Short mmCIF file of C-alpha atoms in Angstrom, two decimals:
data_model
loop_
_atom_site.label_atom_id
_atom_site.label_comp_id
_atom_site.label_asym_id
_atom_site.label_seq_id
_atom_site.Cartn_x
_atom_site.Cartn_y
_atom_site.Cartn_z
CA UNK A 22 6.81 24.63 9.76
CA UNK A 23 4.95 23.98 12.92
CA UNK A 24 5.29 19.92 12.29
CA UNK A 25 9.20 19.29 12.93
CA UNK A 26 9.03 21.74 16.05
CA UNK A 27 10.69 20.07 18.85
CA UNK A 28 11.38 16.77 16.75
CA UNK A 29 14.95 15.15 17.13
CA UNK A 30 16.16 13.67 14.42
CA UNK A 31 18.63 11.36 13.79
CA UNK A 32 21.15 11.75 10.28
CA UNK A 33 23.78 9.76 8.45
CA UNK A 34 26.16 12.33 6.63
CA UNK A 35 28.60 10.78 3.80
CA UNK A 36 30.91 13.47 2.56
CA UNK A 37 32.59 11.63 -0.41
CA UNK A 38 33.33 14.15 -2.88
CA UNK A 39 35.77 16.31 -4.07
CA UNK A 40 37.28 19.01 -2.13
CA UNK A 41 35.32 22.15 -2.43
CA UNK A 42 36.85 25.38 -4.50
CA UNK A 43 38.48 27.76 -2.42
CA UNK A 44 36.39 30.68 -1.05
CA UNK A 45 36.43 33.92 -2.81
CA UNK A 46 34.76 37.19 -3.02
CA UNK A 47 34.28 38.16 -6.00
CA UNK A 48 30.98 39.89 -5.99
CA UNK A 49 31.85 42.98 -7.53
CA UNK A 50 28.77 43.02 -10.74
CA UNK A 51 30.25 46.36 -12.38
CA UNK A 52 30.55 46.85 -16.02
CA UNK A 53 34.39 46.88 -15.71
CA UNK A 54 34.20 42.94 -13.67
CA UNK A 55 31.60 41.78 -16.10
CA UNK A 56 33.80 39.86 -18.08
CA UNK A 57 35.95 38.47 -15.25
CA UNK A 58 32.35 37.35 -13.85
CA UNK A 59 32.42 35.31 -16.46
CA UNK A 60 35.05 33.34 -16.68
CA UNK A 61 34.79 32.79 -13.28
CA UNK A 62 31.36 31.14 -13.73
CA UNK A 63 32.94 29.43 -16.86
CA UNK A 64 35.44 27.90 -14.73
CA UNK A 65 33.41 27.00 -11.53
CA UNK A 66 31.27 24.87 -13.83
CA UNK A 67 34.47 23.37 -15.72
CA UNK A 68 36.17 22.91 -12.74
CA UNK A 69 34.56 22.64 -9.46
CA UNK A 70 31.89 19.65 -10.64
CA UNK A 71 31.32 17.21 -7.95
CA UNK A 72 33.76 14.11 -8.36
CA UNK A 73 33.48 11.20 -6.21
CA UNK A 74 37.05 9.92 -4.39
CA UNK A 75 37.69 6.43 -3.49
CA UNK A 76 37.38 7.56 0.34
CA UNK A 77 34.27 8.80 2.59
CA UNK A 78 33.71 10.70 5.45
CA UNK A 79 30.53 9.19 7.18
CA UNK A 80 29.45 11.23 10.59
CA UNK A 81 26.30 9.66 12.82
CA UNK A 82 24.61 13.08 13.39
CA UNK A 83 21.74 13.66 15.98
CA UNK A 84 19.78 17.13 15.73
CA UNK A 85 16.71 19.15 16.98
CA UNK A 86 14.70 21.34 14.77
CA UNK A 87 13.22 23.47 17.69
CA UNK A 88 10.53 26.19 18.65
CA UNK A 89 12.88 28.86 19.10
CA UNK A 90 12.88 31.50 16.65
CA UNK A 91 16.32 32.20 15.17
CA UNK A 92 17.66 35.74 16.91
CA UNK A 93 20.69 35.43 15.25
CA UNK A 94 20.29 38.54 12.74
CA UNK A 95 23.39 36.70 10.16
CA UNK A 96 21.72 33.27 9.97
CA UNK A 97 18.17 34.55 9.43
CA UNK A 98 19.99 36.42 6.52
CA UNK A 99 21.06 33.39 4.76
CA UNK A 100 19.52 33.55 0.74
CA UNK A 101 19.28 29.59 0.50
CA UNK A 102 16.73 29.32 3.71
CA UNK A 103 14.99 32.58 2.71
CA UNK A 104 13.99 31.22 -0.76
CA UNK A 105 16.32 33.08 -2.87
CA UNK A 106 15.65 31.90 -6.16
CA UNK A 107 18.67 33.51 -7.54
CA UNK A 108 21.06 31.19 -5.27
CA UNK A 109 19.02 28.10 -6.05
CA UNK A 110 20.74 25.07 -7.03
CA UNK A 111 19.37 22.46 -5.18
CA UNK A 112 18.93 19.05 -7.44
CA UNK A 113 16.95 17.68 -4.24
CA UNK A 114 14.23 19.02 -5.61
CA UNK A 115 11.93 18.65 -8.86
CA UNK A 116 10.79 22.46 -9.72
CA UNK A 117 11.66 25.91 -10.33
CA UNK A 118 9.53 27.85 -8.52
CA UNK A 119 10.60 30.43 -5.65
CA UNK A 120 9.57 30.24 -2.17
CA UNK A 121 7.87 32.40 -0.07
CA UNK A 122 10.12 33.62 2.52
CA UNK A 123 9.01 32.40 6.13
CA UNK A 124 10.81 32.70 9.72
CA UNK A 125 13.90 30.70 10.62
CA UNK A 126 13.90 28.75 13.61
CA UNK A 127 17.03 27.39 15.75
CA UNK A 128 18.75 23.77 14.90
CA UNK A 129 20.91 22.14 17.56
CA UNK A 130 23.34 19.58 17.55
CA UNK A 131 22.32 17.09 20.28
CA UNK A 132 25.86 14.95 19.74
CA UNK A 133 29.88 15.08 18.76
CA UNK A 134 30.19 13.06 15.86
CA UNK A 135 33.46 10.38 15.54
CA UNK A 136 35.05 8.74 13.04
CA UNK A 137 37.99 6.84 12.62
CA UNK A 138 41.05 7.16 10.62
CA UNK A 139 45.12 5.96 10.86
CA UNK A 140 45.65 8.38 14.06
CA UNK A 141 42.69 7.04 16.04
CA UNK A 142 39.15 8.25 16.43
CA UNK A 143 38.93 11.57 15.96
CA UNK A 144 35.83 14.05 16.46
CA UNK A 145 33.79 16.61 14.74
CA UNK A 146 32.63 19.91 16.52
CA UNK A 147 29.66 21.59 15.46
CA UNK A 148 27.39 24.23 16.76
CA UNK A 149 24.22 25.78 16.30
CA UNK A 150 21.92 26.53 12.64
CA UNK A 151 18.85 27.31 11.50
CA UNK A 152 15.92 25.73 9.31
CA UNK A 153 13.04 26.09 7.04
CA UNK A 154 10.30 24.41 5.57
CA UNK A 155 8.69 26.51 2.62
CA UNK A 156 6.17 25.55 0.12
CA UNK A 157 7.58 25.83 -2.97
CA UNK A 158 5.53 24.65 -5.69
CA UNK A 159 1.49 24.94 -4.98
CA UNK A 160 0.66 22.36 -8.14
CA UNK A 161 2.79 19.78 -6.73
CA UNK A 162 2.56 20.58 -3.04
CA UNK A 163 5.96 20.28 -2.46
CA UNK A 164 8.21 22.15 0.42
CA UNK A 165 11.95 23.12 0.29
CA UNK A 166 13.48 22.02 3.67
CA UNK A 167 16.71 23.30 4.07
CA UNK A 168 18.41 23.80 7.28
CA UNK A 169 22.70 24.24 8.21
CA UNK A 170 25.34 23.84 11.03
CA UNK A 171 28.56 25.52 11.56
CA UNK A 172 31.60 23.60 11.52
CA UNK A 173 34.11 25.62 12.80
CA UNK A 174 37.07 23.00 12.94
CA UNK A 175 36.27 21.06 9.84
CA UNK A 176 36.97 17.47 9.79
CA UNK A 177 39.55 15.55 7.18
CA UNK A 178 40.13 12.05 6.09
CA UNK A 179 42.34 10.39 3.50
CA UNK A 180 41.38 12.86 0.46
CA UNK A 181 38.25 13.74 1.81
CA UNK A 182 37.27 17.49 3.37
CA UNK A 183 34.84 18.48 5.15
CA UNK A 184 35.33 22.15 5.12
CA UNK A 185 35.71 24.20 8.99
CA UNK A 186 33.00 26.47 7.42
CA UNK A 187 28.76 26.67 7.23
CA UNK A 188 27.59 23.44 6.20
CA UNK A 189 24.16 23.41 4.38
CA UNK A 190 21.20 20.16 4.15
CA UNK A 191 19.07 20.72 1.42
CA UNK A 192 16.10 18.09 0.72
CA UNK A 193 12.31 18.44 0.23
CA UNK A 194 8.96 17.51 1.61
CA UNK A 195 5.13 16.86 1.32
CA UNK A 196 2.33 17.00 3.47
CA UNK A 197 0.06 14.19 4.33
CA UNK A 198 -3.59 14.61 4.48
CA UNK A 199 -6.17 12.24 5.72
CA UNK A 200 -8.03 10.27 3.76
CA UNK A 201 -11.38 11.38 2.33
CA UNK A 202 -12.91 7.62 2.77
CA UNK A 203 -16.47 7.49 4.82
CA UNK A 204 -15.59 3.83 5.84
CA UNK A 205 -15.61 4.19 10.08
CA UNK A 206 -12.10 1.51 9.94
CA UNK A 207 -10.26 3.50 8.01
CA UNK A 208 -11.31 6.72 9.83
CA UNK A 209 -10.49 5.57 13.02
CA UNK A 210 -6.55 3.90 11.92
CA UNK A 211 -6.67 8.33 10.73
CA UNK A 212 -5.35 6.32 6.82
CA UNK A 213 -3.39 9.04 5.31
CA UNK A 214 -1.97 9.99 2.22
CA UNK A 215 0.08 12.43 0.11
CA UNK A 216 0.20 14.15 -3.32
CA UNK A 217 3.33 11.85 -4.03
CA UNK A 218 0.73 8.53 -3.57
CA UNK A 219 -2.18 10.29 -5.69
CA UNK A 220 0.66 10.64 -8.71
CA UNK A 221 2.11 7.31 -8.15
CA UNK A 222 -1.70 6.25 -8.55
CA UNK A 223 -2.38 8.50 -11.17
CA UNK A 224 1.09 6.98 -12.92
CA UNK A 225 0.22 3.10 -12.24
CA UNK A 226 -3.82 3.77 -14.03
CA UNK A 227 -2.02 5.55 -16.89
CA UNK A 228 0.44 2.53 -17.08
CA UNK A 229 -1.97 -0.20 -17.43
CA UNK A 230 -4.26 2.23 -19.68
CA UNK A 231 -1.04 2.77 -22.08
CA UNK A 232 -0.57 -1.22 -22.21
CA UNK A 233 -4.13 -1.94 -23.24
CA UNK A 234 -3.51 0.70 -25.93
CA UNK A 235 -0.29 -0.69 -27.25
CA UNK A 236 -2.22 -4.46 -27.30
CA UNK A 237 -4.87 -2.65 -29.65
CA UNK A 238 -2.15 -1.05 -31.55
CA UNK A 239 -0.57 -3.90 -32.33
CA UNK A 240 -3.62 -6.18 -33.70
CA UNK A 241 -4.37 -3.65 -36.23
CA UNK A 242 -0.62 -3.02 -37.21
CA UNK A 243 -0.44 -6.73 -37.36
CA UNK A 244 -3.56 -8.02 -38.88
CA UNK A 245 -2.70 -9.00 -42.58
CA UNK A 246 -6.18 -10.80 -42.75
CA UNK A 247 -8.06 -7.30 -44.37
CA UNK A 248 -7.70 -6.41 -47.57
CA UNK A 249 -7.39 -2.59 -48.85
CA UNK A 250 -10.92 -1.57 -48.34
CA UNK A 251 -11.34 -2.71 -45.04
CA UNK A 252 -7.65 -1.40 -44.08
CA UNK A 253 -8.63 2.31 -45.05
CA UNK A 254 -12.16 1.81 -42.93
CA UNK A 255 -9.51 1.20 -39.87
CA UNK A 256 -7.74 4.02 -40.33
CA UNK A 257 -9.08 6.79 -38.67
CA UNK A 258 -9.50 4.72 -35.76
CA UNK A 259 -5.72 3.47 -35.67
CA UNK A 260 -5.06 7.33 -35.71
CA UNK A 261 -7.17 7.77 -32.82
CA UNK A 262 -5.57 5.60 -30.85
CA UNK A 263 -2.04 6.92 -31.79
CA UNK A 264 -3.37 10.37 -30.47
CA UNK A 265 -4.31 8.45 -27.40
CA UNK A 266 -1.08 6.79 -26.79
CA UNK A 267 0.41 10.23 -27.10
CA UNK A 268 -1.56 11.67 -25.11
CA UNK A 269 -1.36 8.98 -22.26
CA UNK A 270 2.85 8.91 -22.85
CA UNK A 271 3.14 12.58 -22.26
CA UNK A 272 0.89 12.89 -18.92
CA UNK A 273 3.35 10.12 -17.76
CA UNK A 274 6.42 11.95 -18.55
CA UNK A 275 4.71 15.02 -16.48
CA UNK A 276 4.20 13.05 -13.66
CA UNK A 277 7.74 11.42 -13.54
CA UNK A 278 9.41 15.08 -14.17
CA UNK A 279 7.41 16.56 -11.12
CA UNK A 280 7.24 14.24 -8.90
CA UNK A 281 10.14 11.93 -7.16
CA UNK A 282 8.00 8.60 -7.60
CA UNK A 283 11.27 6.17 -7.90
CA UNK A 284 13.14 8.12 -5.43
CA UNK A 285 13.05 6.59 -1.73
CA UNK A 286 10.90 8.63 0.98
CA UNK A 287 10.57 8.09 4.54
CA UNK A 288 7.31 9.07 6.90
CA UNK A 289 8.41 12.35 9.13
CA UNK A 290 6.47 13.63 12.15
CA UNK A 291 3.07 15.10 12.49
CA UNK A 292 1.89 13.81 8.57
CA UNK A 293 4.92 15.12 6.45
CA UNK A 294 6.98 13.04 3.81
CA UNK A 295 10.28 13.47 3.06
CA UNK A 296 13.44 12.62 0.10
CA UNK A 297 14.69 9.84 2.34
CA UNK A 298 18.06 10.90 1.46
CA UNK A 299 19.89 14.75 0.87
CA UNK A 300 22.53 17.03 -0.48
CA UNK A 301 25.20 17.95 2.10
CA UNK A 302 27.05 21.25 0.40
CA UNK A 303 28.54 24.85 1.31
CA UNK A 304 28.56 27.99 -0.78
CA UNK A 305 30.69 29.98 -2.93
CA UNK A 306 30.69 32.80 -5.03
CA UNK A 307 31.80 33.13 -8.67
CA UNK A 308 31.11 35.34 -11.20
CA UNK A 309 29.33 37.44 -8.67
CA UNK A 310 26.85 34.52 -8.64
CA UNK A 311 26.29 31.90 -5.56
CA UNK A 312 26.88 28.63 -5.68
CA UNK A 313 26.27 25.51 -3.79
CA UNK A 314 29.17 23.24 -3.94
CA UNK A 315 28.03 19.38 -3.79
CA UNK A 316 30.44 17.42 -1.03
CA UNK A 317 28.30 14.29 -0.40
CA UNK A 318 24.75 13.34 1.02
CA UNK A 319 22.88 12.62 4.11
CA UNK A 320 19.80 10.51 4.80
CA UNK A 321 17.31 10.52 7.58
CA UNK A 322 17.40 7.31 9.86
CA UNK A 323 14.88 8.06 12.91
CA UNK A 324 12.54 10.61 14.22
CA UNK A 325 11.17 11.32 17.64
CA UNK A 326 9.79 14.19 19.74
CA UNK A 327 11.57 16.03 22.43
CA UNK A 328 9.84 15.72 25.78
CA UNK A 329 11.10 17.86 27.60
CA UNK A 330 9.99 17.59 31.33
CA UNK A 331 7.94 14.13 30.63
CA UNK A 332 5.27 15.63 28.89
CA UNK A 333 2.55 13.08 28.54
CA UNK A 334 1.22 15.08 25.55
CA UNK A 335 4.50 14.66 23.52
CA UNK A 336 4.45 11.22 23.96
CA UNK A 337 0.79 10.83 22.51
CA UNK A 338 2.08 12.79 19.60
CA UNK A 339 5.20 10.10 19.31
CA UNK A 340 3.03 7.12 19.30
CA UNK A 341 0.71 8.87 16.43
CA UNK A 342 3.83 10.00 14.44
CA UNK A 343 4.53 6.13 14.49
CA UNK A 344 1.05 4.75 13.37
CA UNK A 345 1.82 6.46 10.14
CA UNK A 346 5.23 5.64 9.57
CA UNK A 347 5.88 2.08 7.45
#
């Protein structure tokens, strides 16, 4: 969590979908409401999946994750930050596992966003959140970062809403770690690397090992040359090598179900990795279950550290977050 203390960051938000459902309270979970739980949750997921509209909202947003522990007792109550595995719906991210529950910390808004539409420009207000970073999967290494902002007035255009309500970011992250290599060069550049390069490496050796199989496959499925004898003599070994194809095929499929390796990532500060782009959504109950309604996406752009009064440190720590960064 430590790493995006006192980093500003710099978003692009794209709210392009459908108008979210209406809020509701219906969280009663008694015998009598069980049925009208539902249908309710029959008809959020008939009716409330994300639709894209020919328009889009797109909002330049600066932020600061910061030091400050969240005081605010309602924020650091929020189920989605907390881990809450029960209000999870986050397709940012490629497990199942619950967090661990870990402190919030304050998010500010460091700008106004604008945007234009028919009646001029017209601006957004937003004030403060909270954020987390929690490791949810241990196999995989991977963190839930999740963080939110209040928008108390909303924002509108054409046929697309963004609602005056709590807005929630939901993405996820990886750590870097420096490499293991004795060679002095690469030790002093501090190379590093994450779990999401070791699969992609992992992925790109099973690849070219699958290939060589196939080319093996193939010459004995092809040779006509061999008569009967000779054919049954091959056998076992052409099984062999179907086991191994198998075998190869499925660790493949593993790696591409739990790991993001064609999704885009961008370098973050202080060794971290992150989903280049986002889910932008808000919440809503139904069925006595919560939900996290889809409106659009954002993606990172830039990150840099807050100095503060002109702290020479923080400016080392800029210039080392940007060896590492492509």
């Amino acid at each position: 969590m430590s790493r995006f203390h006192n980093i500003r960051c710099k978003l692009f938000v794209t709210i392009d979908k459908t108008s979210p459902p209406p809020v509701t309270t219906t969280t009663s979970t008694t015998d009598n409401n069980n049925d009208e739980n539902a249908v309710a949750a029959a008809n959020y997921n008939e009716n409330f999946s994300p639709i894209a509209t020919g328009s889009k909202l797109g909002l330049p947003l600066d932020i600061q994750f910061t030091s400050s522990a969240c005081t605010d007792f309602e924020m650091n109550n929020e189920p989605l930050l907390q881990g809450d595995s029960t209000t999870n719906n986050d397709p940012t991210t490629t497990t199942t596992t619950t967090a661990a529950v870990s402190p919030l910390f304050s998010l500010q808004p460091l700008n106004k966003p604008t945007f234009i539409t028919h009646k001029g420009q017209q601006s957004v207000k937003i004030t403060p959140g909270a954020y987390s970073c929690q490791l949810s999967d241990v196999s995989t290494q991977q963190y839930f970062f999740r963080f939110f902002l209040d928008f108390p007035e909303g924002a509108s255009r054409n046929d697309v809403i963004l609602p005056a309500e709590r807005v929630y970011f939901m993405t996820a992250c990886w750590m870097m770690m420096e490499s293991g290599s004795d060679d002095e060069e690469e030790k002093n550049t501090k190379k590093k690397n994450s779990v999401i390069d070791t699969a992609r490496q992992w992925r790109d050796e099973f690849q070219m090992s699958l290939t060589a199989l196939n080319i093996k496959i193939d010459e004995l499925e092809q040779d006509d040359t061999v008569g009967l004898v000779e054919r049954t003599r091959r056998f076992p070994h052409y099984m062999e090598l179907l086991k191994q194809r198998q075998k190869l095929m499925g660790q493949i499929d593993m790696l591409e179900e739990r790991f993001p390796l064609e999704r885009p990532m961008v370098h973050g500060p202080n060794g971290t990795l992150l989903l280049k782009d986002g889910v932008v959504a808000v919440k809503r109950v139904f069925g006595g279950k919560t939900r996290y309604h889809w409106i659009g996406t954002f993606s990172f752009r830039d990150f840099c550290l807050d100095y503060g009064d002109d702290d020479d440190e923080m400016r080392e720590k800029e210039q080392a977050i940007k060896k590492v960064m492509p």
